[in-house]
Short mmCIF file of C-alpha atoms and ligand atoms in Angstrom, two decimals:
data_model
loop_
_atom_site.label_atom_id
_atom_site.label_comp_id
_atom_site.label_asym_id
_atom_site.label_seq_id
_atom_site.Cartn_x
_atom_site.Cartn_y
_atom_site.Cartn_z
CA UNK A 20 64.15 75.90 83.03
CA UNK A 21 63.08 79.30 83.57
CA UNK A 22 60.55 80.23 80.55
CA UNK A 23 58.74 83.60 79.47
CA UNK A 24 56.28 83.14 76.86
CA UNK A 25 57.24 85.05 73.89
CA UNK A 26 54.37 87.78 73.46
CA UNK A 27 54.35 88.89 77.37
CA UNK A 28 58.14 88.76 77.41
CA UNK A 29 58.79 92.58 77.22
CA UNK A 30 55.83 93.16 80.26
CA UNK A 31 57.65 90.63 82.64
CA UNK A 32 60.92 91.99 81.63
CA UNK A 33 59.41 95.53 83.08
CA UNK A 34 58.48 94.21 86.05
CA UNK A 35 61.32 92.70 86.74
CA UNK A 36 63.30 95.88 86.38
CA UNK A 37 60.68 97.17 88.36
CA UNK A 38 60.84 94.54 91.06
CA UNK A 39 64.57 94.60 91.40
CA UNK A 40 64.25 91.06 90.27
CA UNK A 41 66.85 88.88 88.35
CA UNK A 42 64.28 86.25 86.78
CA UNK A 43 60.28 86.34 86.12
CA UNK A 44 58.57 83.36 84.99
CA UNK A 45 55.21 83.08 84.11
CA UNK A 46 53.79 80.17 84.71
CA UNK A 47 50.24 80.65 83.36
CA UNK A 48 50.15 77.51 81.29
CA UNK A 49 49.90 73.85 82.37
CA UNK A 50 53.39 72.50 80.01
CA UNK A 51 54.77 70.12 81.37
CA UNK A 52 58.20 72.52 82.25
CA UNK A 53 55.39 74.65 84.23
CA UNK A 54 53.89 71.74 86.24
CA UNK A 55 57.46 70.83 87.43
CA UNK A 56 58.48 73.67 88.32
CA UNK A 57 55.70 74.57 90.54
CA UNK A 58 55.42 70.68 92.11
CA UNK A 59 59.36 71.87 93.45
CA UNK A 60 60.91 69.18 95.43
CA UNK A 61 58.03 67.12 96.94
CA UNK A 62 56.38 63.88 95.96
CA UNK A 63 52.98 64.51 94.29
CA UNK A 64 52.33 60.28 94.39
CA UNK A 65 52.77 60.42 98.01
CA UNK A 66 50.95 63.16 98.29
CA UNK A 67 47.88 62.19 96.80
CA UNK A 68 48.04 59.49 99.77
CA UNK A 69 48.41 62.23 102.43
CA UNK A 70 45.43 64.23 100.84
CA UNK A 71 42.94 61.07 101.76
CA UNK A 72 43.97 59.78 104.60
CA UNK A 73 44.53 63.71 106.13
CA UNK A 74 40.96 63.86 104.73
CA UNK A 75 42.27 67.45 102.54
CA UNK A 76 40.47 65.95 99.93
CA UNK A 77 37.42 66.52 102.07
CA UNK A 78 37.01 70.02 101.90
CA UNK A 79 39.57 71.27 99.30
CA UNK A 80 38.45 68.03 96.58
CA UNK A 81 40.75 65.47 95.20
CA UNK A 82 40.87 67.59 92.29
CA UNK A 83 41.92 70.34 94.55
CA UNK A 84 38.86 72.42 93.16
CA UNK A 85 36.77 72.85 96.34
CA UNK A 86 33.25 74.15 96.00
CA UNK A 87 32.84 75.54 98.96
CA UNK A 88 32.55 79.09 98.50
CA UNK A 89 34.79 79.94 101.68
CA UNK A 90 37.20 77.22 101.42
CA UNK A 91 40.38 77.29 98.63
CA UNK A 92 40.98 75.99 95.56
CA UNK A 93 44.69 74.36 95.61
CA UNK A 94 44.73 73.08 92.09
CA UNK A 95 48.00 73.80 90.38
CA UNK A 96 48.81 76.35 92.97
CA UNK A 97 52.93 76.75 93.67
CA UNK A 98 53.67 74.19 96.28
CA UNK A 99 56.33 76.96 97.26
CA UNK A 100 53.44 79.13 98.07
CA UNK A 101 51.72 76.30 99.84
CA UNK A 102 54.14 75.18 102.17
CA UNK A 103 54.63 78.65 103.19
CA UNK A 104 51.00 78.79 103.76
CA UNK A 105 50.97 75.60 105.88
CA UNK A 106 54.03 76.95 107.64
CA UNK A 107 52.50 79.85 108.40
CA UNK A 108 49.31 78.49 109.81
CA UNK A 109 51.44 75.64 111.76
CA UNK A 110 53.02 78.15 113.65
CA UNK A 111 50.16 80.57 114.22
CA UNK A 112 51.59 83.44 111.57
CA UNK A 113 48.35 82.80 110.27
CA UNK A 114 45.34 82.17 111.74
CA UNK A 115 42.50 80.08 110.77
CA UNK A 116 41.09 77.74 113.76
CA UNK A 117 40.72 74.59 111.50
CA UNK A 118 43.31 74.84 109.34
CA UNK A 119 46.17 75.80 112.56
CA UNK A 120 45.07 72.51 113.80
CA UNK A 121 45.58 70.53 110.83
CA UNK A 122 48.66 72.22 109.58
CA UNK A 123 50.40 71.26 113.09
CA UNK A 124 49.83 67.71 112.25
CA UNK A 125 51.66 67.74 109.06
CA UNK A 126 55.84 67.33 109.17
CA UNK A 127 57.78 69.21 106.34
CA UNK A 128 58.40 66.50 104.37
CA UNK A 129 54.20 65.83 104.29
CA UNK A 130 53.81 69.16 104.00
CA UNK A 131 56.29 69.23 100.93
CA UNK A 132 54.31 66.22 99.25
CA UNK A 133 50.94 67.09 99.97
CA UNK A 134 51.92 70.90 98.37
CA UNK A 135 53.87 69.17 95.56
CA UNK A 136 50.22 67.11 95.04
CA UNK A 137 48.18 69.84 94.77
CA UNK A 138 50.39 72.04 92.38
CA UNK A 139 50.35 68.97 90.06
CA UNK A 140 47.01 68.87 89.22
CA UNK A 141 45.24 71.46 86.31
CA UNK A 142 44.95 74.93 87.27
CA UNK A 143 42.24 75.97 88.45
CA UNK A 144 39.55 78.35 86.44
CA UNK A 145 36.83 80.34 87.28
CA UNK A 146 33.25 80.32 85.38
CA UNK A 147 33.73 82.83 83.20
CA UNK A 148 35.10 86.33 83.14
CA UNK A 149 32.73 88.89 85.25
CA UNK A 150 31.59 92.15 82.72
CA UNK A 151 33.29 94.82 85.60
CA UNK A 152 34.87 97.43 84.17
CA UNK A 153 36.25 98.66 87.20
CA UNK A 154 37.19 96.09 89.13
CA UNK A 155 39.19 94.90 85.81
CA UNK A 156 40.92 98.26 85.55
CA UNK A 157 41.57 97.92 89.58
CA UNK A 158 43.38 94.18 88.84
CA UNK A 159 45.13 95.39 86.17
CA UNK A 160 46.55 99.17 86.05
CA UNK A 161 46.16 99.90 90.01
CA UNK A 162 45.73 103.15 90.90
CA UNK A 163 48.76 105.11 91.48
CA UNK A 164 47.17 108.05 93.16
CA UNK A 165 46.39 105.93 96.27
CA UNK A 166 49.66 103.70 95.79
CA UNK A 167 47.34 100.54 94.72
CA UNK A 168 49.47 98.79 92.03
CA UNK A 169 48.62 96.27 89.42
CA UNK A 170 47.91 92.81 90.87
CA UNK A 171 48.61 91.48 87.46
CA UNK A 172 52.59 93.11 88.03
CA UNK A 173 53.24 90.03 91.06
CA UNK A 174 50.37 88.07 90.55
CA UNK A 175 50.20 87.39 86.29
CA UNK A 176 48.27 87.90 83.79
CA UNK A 177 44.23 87.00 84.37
CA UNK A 178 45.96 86.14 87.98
CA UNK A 179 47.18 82.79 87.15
CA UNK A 180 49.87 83.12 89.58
CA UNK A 181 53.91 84.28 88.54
CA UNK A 182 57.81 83.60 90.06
CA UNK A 183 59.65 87.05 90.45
CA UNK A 184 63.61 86.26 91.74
CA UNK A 185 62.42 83.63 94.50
CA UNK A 186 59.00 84.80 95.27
CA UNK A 187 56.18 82.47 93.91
CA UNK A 188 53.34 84.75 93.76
CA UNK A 189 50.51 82.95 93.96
CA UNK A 190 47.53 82.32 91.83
CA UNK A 191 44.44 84.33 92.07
CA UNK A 192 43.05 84.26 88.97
CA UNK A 193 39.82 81.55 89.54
CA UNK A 194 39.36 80.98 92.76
CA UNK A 195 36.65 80.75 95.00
CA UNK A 196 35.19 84.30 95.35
CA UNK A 197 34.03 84.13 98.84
CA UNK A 198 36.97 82.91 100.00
CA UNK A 199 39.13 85.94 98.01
CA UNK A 200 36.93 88.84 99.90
CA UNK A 201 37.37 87.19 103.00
CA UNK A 202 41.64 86.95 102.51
CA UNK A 203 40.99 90.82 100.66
CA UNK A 204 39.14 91.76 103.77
CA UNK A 205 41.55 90.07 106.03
CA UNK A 206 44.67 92.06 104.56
CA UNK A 207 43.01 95.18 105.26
CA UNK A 208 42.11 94.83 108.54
CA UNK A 209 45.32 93.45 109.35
CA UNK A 210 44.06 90.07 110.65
CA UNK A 211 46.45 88.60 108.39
CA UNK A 212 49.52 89.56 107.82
CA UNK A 213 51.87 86.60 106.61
CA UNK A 214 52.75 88.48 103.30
CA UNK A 215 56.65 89.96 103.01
CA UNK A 216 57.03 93.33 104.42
CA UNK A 217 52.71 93.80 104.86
CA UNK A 218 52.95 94.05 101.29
CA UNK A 219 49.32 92.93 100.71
CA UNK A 220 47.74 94.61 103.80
CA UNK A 221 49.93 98.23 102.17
CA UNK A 222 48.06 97.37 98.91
CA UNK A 223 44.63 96.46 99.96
CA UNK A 224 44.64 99.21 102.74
CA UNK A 225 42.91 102.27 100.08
CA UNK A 226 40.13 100.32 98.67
CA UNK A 227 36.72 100.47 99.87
CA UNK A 228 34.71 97.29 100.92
CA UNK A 229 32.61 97.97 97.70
CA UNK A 230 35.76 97.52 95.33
CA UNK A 231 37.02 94.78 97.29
CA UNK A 232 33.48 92.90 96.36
CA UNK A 233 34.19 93.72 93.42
CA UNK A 234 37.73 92.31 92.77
CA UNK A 235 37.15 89.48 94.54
CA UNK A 236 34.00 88.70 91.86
CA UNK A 237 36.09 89.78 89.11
CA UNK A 238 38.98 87.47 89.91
CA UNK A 239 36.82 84.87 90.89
CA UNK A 240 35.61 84.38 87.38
CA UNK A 241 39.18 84.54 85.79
C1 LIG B 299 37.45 71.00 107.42
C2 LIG B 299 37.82 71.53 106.13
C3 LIG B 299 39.30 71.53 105.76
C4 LIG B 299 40.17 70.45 105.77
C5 LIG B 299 39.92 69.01 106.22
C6 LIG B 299 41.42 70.96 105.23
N1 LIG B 299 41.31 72.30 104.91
FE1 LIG B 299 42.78 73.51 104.21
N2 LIG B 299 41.55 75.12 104.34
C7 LIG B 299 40.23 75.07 104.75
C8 LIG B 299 39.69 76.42 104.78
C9 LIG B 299 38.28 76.82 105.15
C10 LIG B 299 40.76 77.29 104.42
C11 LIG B 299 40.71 78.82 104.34
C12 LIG B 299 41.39 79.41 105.56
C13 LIG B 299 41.23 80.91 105.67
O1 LIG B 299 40.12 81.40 105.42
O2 LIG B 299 42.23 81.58 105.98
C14 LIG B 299 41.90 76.42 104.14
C15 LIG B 299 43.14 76.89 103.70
C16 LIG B 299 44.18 76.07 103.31
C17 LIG B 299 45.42 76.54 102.73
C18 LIG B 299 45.77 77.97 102.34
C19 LIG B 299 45.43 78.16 100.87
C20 LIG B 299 45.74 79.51 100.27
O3 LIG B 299 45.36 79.73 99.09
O4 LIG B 299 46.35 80.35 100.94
C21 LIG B 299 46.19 75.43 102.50
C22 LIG B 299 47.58 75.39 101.89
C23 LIG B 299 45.44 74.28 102.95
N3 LIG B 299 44.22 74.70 103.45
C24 LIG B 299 45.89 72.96 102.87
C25 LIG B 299 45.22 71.88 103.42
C26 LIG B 299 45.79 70.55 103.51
C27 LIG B 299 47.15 70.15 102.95
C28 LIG B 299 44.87 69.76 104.15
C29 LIG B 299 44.99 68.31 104.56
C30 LIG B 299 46.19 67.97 105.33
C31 LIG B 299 43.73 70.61 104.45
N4 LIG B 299 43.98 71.88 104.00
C32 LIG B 299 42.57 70.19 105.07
C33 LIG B 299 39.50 73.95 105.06
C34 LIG B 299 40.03 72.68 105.23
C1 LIG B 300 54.44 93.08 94.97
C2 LIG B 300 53.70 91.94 94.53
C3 LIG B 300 52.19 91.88 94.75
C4 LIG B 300 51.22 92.75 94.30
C5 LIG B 300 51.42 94.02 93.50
C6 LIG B 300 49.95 92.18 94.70
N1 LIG B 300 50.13 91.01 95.38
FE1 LIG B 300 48.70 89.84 96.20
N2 LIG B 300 50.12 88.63 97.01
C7 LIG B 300 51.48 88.76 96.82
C8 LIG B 300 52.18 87.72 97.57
C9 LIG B 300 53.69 87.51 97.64
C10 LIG B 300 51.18 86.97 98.23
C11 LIG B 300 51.39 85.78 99.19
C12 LIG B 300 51.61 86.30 100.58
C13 LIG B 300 51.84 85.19 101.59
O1 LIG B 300 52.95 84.69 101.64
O2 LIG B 300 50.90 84.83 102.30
C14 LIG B 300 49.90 87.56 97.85
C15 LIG B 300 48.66 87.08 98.27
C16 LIG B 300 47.46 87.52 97.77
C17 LIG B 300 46.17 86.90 98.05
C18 LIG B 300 45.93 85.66 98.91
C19 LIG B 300 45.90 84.43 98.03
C20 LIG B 300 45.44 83.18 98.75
O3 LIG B 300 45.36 82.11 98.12
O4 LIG B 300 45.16 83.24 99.94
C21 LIG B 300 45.22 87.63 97.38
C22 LIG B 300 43.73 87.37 97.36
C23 LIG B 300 45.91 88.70 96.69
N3 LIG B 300 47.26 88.60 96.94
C24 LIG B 300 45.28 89.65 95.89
C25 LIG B 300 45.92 90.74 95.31
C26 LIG B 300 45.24 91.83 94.65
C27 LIG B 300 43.73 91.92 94.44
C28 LIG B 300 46.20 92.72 94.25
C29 LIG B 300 46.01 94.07 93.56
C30 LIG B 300 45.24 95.05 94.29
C31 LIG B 300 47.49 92.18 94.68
N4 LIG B 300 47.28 90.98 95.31
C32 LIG B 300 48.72 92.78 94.44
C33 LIG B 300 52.11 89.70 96.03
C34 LIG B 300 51.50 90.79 95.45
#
């Protein structure tokens, strides 16, 4: 079940090497073999129930493409990455007043079905791709010198989210740019923290609040 599209084969290869990792799949696309395997074991039907009455729909949209600049997009996120996220925030790893509250009111199997919901629908896209030289460079190549790597290594090409081993990075690529300074901003400061080993606050620690703008606009529009 595990795919790599032909032409970006050799990069993911690389990065798994890289990453120490035994499989890479990108799951850019919206096949039906990339659906299931980012729905993973919950009930999207279900789900769809639990996003009404929960009232998720209210602020994140049915279609799980909010547009509220500060609140997520979930559509065709991994439900992996989800219920970690819910987890997380259930138990106070992460903090968000709102979203602590309503994540403690979900059980795992709700929170399985609600994530598996979300990950089902179309992925989401941004507007259209922001002219930023920089910040483009940023996404893609990193900068060595200050130990900044490539968010399109973990995180797939134009950010559309990528499994390395067991990790389901998630997407990026698209969504709402306010929100993606604030998380940016977040890392760095260390208010949160929820990522494996600090990875993200270690990454986002060099850059200055003007690239972080930026990024955020340039992935925003992916
Ligand atoms: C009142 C508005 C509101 C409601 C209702 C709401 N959310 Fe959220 N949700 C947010 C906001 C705002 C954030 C961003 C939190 C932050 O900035 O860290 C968020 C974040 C999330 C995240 C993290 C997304 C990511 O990309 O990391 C998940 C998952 C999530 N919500 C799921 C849900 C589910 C499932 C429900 C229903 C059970 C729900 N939310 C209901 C406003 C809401
Ligand atoms: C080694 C892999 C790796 C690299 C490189 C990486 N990320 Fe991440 N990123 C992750 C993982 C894993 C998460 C999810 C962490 C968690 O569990 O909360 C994440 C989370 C994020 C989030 C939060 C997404 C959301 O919905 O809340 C943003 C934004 C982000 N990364 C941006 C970037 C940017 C920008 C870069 C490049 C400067 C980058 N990442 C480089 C692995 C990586």
């Amino acid at each position: 079940m595990f795919r790599i599209p032909g032409s970006r084969a050799p990069f993911f290869v690389l990065a798994a090497l890289v990453l120490g990792a035994s499989a890479v799949v990108s799951v850019a696309d919206d096949s039906a073999d990339a659906v299931k395997l980012r729905i993973g074991k919950g009930d999207p039907v279900l789900g769809r129930e639990i996003a009404v009455t929960e009232l998720c729909q209210e602020c994140h949209a049915l279609d799980g493409n909010s547009t509220a600049p500060a609140t997520p997009k979930l559509a065709g996120q991994y439900s992996q990455y989800l219920i970690k996220q819910l987890a997380d925030l259930k138990k106070g790893a992460r903090k968000h007043q709102t979203m602590n509250i309503i994540a403690a009111s979900l059980d795992d199997a709700d929170a399985a079905d609600v994530a598996a919901y979300f990950a089902s629908l179309k992925k989401m896209k941004g507007d259209a791709p922001r002219n930023l030289p920089k910040a483009r460079a940023l996404f893609e190549n990193g900068d060595p010198a200050r130990g900044v790597p490539s968010c399109v290594s973990c995180h797939g090409p134009d950010g559309k989210g990528l499994v390395v081993g067991t990790t389901f990075n998630p997407v990026i690529g698209g969504q709402q740019h306010t929100y993606l300074r604030g998380q940016l901003a977040s890392w760095k400061l260390g208010e949160r923290s929820n990522s494996a080993d600090g990875v993200m606050n270690r990454f986002v620690q060099p850059l200055s609040d003007a690239e972080i703008d930026e990024l955020a606009e340039y992935i925003s529009g992916l």
